Short mmCIF file of N, CA and C in Angstrom, two decimals:
data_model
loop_
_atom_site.label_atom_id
_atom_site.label_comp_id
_atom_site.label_asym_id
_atom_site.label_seq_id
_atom_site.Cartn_x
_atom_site.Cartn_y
_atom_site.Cartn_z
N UNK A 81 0.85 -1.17 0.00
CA UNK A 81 0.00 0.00 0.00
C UNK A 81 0.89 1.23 0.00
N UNK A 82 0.33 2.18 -0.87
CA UNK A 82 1.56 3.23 -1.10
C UNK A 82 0.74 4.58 -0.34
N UNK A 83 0.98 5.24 0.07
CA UNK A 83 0.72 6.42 0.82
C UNK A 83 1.31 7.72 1.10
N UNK A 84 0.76 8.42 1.10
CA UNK A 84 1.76 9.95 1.36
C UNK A 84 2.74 9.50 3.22
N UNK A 85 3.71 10.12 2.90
CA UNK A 85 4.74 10.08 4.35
C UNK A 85 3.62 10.72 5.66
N UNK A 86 3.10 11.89 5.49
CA UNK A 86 3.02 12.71 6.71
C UNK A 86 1.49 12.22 6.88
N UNK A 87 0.61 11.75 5.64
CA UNK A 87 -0.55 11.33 6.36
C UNK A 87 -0.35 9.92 7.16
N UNK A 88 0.91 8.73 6.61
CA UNK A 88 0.72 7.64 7.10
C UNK A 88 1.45 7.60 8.24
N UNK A 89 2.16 8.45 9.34
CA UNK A 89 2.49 8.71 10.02
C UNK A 89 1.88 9.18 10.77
N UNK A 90 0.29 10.06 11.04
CA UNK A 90 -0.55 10.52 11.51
C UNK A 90 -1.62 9.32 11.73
N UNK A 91 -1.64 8.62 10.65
CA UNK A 91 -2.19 7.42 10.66
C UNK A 91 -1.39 6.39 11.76
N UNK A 92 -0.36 6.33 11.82
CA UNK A 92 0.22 5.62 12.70
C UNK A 92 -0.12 6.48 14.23
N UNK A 93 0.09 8.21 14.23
CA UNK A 93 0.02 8.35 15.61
C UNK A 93 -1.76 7.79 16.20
N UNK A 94 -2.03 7.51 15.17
CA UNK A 94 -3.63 7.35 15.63
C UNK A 94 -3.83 6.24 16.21
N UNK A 95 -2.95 5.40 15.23
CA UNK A 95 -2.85 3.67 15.73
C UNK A 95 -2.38 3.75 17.38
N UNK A 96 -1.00 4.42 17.78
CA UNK A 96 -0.52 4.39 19.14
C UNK A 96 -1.47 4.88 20.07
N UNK A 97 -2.32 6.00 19.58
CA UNK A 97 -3.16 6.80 20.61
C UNK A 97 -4.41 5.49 20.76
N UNK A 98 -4.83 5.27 20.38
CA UNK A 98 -5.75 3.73 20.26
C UNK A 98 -5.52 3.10 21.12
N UNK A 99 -4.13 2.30 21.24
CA UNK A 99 -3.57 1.23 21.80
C UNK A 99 -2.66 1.60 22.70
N UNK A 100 -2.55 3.15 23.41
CA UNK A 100 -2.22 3.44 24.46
C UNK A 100 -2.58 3.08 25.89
N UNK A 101 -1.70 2.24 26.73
CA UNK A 101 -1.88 2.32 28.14
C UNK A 101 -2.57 3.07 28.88
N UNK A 102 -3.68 3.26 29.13
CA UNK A 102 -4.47 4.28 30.14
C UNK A 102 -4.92 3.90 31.54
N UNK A 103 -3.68 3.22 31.94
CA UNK A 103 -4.07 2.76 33.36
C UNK A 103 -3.39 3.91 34.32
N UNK A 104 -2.33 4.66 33.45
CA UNK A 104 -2.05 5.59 35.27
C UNK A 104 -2.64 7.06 34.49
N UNK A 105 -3.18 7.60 35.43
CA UNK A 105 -3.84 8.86 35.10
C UNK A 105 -3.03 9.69 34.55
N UNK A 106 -1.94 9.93 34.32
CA UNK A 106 -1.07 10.94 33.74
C UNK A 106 -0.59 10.22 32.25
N UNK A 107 -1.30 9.70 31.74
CA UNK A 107 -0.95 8.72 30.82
C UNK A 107 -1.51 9.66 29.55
N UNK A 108 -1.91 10.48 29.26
CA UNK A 108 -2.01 11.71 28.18
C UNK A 108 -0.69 12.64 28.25
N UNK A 109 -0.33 13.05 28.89
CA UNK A 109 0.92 14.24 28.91
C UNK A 109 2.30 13.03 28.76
N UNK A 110 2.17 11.71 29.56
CA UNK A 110 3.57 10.92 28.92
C UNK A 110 3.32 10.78 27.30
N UNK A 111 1.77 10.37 27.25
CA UNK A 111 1.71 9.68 25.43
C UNK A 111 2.20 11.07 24.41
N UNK A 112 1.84 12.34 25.28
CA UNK A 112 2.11 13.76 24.14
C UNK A 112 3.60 13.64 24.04
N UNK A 113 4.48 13.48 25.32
CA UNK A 113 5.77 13.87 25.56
C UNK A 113 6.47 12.70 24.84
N UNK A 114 5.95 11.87 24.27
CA UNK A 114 6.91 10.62 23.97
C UNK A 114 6.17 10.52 22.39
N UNK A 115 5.69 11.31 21.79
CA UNK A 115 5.48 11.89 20.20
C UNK A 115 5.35 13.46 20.04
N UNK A 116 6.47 13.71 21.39
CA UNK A 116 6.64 15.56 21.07
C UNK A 116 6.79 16.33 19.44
N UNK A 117 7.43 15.21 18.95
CA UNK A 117 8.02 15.59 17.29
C UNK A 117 6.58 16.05 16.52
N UNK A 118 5.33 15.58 16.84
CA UNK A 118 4.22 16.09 16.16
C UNK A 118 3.34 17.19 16.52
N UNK A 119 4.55 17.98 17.41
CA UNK A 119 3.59 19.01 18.27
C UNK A 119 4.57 20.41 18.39
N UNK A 120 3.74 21.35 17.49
CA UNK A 120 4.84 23.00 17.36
C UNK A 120 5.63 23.28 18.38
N UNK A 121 6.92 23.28 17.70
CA UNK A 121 7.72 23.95 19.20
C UNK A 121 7.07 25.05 19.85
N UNK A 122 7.35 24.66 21.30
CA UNK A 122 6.86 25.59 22.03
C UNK A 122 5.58 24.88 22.89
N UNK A 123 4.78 24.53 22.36
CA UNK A 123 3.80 24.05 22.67
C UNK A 123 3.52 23.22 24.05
N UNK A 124 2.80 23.27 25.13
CA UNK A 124 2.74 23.01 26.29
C UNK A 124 2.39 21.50 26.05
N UNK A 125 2.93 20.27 26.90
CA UNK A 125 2.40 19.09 26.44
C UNK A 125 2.47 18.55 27.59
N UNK A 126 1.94 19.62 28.77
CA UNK A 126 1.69 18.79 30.12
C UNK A 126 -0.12 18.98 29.78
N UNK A 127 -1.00 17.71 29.99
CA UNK A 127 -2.52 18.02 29.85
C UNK A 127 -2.90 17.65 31.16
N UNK A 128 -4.14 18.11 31.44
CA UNK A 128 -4.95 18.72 32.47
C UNK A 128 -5.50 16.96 32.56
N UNK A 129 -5.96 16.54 33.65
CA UNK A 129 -6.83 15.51 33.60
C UNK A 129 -7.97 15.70 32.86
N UNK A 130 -8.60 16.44 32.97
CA UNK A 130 -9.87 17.28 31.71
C UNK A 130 -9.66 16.87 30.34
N UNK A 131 -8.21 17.23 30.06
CA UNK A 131 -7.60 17.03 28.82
C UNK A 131 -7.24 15.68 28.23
N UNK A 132 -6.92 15.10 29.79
CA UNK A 132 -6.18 13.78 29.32
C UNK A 132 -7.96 12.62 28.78
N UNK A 133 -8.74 13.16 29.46
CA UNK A 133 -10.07 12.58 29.17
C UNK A 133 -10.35 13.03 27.60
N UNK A 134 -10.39 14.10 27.03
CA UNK A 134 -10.90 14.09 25.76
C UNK A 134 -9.71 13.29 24.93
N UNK A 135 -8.69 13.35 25.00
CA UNK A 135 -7.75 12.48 24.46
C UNK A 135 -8.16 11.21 24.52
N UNK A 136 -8.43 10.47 25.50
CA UNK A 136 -9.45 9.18 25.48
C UNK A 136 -10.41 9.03 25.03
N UNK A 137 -11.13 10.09 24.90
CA UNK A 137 -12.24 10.21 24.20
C UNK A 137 -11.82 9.98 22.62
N UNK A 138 -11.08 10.55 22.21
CA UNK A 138 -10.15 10.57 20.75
C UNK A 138 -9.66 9.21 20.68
N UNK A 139 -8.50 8.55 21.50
CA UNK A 139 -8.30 7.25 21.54
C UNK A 139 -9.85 6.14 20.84
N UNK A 140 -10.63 5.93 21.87
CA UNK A 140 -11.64 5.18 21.98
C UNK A 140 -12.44 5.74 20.20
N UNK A 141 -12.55 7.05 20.38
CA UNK A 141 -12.96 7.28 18.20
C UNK A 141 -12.46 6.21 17.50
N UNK A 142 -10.83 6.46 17.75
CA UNK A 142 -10.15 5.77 17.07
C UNK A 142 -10.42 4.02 17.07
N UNK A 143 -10.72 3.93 17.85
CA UNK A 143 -10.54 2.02 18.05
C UNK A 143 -12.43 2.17 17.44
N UNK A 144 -13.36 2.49 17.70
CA UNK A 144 -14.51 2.19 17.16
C UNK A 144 -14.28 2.49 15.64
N UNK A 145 -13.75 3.28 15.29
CA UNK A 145 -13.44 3.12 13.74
C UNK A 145 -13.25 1.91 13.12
N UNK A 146 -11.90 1.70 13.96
CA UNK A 146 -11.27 -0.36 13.70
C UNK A 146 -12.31 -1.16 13.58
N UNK A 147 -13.03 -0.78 14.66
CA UNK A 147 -13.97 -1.97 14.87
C UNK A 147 -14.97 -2.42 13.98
N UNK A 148 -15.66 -1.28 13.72
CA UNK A 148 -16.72 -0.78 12.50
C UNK A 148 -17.04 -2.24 11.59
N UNK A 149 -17.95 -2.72 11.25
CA UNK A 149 -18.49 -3.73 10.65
C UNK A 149 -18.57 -3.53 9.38
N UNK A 150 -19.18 -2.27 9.15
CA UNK A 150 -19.54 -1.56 7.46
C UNK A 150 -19.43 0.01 7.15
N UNK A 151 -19.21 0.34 6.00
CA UNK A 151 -19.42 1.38 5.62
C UNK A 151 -19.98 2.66 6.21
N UNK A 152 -21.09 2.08 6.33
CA UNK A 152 -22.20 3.34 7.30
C UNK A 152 -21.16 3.48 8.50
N UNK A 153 -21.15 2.63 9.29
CA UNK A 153 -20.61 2.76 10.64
C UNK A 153 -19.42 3.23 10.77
N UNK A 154 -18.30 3.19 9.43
CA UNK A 154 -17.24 3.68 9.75
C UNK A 154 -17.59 5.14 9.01
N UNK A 155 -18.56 5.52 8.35
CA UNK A 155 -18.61 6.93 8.40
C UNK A 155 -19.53 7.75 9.49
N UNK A 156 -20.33 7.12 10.11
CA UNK A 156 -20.52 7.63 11.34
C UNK A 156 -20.06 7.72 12.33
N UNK A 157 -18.70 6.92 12.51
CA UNK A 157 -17.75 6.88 13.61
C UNK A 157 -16.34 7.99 13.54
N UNK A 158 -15.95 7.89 11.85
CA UNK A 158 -15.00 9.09 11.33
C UNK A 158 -15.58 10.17 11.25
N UNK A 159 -17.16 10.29 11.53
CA UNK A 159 -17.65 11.79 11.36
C UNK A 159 -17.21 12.50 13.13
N UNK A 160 -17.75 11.25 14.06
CA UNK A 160 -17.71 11.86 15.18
C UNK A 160 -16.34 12.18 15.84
N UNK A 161 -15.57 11.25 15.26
CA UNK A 161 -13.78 11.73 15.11
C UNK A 161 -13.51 12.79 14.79
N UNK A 162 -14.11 13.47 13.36
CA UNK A 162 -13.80 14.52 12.73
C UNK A 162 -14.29 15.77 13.55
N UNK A 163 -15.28 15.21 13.80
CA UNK A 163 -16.09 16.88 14.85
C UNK A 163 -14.97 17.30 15.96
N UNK A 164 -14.23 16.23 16.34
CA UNK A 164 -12.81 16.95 17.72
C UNK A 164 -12.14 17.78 16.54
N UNK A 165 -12.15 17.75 15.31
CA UNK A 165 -10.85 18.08 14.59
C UNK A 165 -10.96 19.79 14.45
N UNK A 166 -10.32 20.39 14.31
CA UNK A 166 -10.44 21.89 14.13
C UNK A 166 -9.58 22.05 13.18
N UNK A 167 -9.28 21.77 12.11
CA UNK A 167 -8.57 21.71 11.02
C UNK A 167 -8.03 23.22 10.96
N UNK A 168 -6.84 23.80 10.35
CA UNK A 168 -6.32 25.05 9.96
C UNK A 168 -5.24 24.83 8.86
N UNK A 169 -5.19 23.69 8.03
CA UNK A 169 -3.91 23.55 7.49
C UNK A 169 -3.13 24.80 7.06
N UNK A 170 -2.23 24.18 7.00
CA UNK A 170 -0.97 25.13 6.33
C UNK A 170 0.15 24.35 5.57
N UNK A 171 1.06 24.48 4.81
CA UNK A 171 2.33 24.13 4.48
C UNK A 171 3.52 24.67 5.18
N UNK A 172 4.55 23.81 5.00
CA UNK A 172 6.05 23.92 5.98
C UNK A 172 6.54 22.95 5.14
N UNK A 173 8.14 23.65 5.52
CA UNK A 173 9.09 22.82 4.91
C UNK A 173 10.45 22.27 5.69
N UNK A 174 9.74 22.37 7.62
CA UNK A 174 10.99 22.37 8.44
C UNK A 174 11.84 21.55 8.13
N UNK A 175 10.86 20.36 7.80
CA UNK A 175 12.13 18.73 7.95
C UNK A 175 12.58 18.60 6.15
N UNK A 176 12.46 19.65 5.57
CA UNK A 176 13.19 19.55 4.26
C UNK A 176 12.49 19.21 2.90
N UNK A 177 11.41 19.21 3.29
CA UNK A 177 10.15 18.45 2.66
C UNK A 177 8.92 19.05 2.77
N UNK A 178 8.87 19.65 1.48
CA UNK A 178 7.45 20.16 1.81
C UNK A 178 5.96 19.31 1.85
N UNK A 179 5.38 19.76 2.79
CA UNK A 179 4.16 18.81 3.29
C UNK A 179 3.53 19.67 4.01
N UNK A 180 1.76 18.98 4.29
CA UNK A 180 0.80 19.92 5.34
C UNK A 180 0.87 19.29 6.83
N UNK A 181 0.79 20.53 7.40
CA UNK A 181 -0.06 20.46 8.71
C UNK A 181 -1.47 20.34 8.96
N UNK A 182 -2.27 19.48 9.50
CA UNK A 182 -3.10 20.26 9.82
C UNK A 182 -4.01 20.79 10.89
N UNK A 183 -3.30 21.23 12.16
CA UNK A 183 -3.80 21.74 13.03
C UNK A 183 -3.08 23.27 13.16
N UNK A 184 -3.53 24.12 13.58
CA UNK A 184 -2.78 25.79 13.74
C UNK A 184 -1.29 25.37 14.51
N UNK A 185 -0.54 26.08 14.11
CA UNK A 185 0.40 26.30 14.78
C UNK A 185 0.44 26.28 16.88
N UNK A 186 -0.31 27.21 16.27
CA UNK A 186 -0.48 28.32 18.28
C UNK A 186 -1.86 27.26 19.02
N UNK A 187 -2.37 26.51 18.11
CA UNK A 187 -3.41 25.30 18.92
C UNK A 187 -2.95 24.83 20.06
N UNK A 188 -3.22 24.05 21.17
CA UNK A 188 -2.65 23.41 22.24
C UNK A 188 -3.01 22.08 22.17
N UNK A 189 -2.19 20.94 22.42
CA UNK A 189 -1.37 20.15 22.87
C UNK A 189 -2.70 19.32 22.07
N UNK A 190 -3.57 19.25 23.07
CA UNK A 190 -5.14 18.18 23.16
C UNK A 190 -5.55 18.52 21.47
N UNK A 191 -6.19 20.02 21.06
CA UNK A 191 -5.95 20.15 19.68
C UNK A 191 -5.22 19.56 18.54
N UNK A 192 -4.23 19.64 19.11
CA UNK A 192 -3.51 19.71 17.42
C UNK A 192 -3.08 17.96 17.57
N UNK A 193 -3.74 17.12 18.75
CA UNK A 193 -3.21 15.74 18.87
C UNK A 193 -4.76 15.58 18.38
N UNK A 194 -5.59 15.73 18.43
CA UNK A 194 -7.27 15.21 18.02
C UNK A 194 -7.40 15.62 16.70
N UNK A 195 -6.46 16.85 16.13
CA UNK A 195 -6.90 17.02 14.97
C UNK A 195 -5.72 16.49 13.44
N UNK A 196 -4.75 16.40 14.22
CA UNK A 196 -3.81 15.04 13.52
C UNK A 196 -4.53 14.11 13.48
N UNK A 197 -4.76 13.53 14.40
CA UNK A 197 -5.27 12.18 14.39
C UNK A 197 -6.13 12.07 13.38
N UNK A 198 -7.51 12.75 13.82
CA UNK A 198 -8.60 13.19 13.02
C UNK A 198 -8.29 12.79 11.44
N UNK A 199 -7.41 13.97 11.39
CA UNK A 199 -7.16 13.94 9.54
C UNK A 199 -6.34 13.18 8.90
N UNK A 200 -5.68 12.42 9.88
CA UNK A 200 -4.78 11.29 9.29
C UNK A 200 -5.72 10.40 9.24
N UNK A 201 -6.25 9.71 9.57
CA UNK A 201 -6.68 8.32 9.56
C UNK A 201 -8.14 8.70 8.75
N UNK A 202 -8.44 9.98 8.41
CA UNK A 202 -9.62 10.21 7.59
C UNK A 202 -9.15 9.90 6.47
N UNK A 203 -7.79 10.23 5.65
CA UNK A 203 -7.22 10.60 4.87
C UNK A 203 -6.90 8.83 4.01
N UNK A 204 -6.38 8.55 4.93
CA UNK A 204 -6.22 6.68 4.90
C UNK A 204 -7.21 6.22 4.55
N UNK A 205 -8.24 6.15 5.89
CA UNK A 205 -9.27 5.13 4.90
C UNK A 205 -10.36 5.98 4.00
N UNK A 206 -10.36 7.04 4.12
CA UNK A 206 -11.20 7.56 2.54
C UNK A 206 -10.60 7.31 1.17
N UNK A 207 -8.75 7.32 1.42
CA UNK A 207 -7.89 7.03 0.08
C UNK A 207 -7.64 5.66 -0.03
N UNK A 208 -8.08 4.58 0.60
CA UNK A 208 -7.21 3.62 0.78
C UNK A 208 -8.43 2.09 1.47
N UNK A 209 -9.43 2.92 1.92
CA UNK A 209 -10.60 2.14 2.02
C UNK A 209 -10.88 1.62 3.52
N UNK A 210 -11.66 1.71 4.62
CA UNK A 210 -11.94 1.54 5.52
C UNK A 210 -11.71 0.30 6.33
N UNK A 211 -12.01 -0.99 4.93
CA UNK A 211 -11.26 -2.70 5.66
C UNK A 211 -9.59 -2.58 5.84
N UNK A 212 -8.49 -1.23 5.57
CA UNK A 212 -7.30 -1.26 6.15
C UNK A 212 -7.16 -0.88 7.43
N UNK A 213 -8.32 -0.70 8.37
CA UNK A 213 -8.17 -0.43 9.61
C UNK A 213 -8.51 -1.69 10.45
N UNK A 214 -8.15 -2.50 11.22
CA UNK A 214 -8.07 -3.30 12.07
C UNK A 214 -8.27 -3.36 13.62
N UNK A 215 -8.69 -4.34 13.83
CA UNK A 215 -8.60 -4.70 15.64
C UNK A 215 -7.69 -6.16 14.94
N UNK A 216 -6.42 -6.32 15.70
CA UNK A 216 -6.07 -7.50 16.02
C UNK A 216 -7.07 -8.63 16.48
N UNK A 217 -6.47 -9.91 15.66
CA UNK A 217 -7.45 -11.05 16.10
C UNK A 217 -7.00 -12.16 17.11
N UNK A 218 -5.81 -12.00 17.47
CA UNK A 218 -5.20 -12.84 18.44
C UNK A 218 -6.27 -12.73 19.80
N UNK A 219 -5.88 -13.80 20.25
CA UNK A 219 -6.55 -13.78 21.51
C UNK A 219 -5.91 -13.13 22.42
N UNK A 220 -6.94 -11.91 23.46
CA UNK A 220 -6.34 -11.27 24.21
C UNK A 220 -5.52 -10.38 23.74
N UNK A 221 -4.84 -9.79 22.62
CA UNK A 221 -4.36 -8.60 22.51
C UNK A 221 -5.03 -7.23 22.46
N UNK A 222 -6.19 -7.40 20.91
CA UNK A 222 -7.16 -6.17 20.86
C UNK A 222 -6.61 -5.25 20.37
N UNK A 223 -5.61 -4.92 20.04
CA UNK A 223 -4.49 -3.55 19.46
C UNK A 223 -5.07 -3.38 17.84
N UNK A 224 -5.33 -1.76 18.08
CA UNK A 224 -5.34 -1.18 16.58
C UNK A 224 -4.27 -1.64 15.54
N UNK A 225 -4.53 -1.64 14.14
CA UNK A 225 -3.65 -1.84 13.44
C UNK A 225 -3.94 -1.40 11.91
N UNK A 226 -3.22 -0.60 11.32
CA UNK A 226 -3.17 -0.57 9.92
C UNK A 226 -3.16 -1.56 9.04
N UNK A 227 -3.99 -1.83 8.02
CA UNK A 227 -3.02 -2.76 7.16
C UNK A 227 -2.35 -2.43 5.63
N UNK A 228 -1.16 -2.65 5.61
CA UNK A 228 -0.17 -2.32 4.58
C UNK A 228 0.06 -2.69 3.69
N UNK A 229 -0.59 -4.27 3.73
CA UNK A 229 -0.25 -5.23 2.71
C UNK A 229 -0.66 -4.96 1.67
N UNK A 230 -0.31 -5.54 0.50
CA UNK A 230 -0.21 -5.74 -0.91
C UNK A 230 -1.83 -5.60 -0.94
N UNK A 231 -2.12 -6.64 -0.53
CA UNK A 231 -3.68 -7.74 -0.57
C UNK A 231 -4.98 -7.34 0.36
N UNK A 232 -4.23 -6.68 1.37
CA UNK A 232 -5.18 -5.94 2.61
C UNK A 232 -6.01 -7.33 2.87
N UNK A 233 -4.93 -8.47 3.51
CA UNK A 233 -4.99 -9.63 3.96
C UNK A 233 -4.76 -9.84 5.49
N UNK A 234 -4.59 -8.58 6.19
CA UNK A 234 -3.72 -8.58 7.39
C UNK A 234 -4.23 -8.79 8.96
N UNK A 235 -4.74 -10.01 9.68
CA UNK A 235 -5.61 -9.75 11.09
C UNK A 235 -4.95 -9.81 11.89
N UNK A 236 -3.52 -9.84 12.32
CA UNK A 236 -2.53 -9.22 13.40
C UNK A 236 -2.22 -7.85 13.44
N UNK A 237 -1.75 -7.52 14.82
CA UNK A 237 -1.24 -6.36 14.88
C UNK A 237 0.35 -6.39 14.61
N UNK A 238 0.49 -7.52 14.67
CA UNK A 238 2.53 -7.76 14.45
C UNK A 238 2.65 -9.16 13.97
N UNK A 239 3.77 -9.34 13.91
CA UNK A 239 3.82 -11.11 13.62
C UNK A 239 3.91 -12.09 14.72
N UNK A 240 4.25 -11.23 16.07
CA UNK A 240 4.50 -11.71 17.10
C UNK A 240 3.24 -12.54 17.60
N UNK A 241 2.19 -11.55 17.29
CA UNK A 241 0.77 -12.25 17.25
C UNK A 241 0.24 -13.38 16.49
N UNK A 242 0.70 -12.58 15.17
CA UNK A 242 0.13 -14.14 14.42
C UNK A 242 0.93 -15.38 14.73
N UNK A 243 2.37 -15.14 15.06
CA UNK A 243 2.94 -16.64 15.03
C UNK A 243 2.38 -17.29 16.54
N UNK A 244 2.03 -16.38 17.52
CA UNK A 244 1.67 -17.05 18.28
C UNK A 244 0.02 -17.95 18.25
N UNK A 245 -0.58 -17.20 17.26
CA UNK A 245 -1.90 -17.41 17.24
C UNK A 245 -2.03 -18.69 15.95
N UNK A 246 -0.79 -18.72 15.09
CA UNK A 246 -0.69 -19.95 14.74
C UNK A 246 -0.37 -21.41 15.12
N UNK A 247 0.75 -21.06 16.16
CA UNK A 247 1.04 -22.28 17.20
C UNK A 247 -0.09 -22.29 17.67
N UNK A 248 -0.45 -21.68 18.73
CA UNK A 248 -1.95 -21.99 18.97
C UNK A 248 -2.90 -22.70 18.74
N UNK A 249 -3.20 -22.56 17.06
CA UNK A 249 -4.15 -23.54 16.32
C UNK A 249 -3.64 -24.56 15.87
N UNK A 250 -2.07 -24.82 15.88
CA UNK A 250 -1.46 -25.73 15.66
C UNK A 250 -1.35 -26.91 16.57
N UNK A 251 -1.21 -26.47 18.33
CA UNK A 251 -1.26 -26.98 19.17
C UNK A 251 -2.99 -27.51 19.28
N UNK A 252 -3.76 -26.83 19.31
CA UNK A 252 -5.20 -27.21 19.41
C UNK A 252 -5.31 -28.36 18.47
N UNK A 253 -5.12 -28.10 17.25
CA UNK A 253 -5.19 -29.38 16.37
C UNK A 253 -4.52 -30.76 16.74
N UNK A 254 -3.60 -30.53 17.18
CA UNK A 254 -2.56 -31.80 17.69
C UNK A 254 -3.31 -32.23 19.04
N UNK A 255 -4.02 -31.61 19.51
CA UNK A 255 -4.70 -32.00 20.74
C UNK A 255 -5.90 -32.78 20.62
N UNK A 256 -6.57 -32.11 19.62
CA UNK A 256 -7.98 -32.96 19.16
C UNK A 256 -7.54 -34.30 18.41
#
């Protein structure tokens, strides 16, 4: 699957925000601080518990997207994604390469992470088709996942999964 750089990278921060750890409450300002690179210098990326909740709120968009059964549902689920988004694009050429933004510059932290997200993963499956978004099928994992493949054949989130989820059925078979 071929894709623009800066949307499939937005697409990816969407995947991590999804399948982010939200068991210790400060778990929004580590997830901002540990993908600072997608957020205007300057920009404050300690969030408010307030904040760290709509970010979950954004997370959880994201995974009902994956989940989505059909068509309808994944455009009623990317609509309600899109409504966090406050879009302002612009062009830049910091990293040498010209490409868009699209959240304002001077936006804060919760913004311009809901409205990346937002427009990346809109961008994907409107160009690229809605069955490339995934829930892993292993047992017990559940992790968002893109799929990249050639064939858009893909129900792991890694291989780590599938090979385990093949022994698995391998072992089950040898058992019966």
């Amino acid at each position: 699957m071929d894709y623009d750089d800066y949307g499939s990278d937005a697409v990816e921060l969407a995947v991590d925000l999804a399948n982010a750890d939200r068991t210790d409450p400060e778990w929004a300002s580590a997830f901002v601080a540990a993908h600072h690179e997608w957020f205007t210098e300057g920009t404050d990326l300690e969030l408010s518990r307030k904040h760290g909740k709509a970010a979950g709120t954004t997370a959880d968009l994201v995974r009902e997207v994956a989940l989505a059964s059909s068509q309808s549902e994944v455009v009623q689920r990317l609509n309600a994604l899109l409504a966090l988004a406050s879009p302002k694009p612009y062009a830049t050429d910091h990293d040498g390469a010209l490409h868009l933004h699209y959240a304002a510059p001077e936006a804060g932290a919760l913004e311009q992470l809901a409205t990346t997200v937002a427009m990346g993963l809109s961008q994907v499956v409107v160009q690229h088709g809605w069955e490339r978004l995934g829930v892993c099928a292993a047992d017990g994992c559940g992790n968002v996942y893109l799929d990249t493949s050639r064939n858009g054949s893909r129900r792991y989130c890694s291989s780590t999964c599938s090979s385990r989820s093949t022994v698995a059925a391998y072992r089950a078979r040898k058992k019966g």
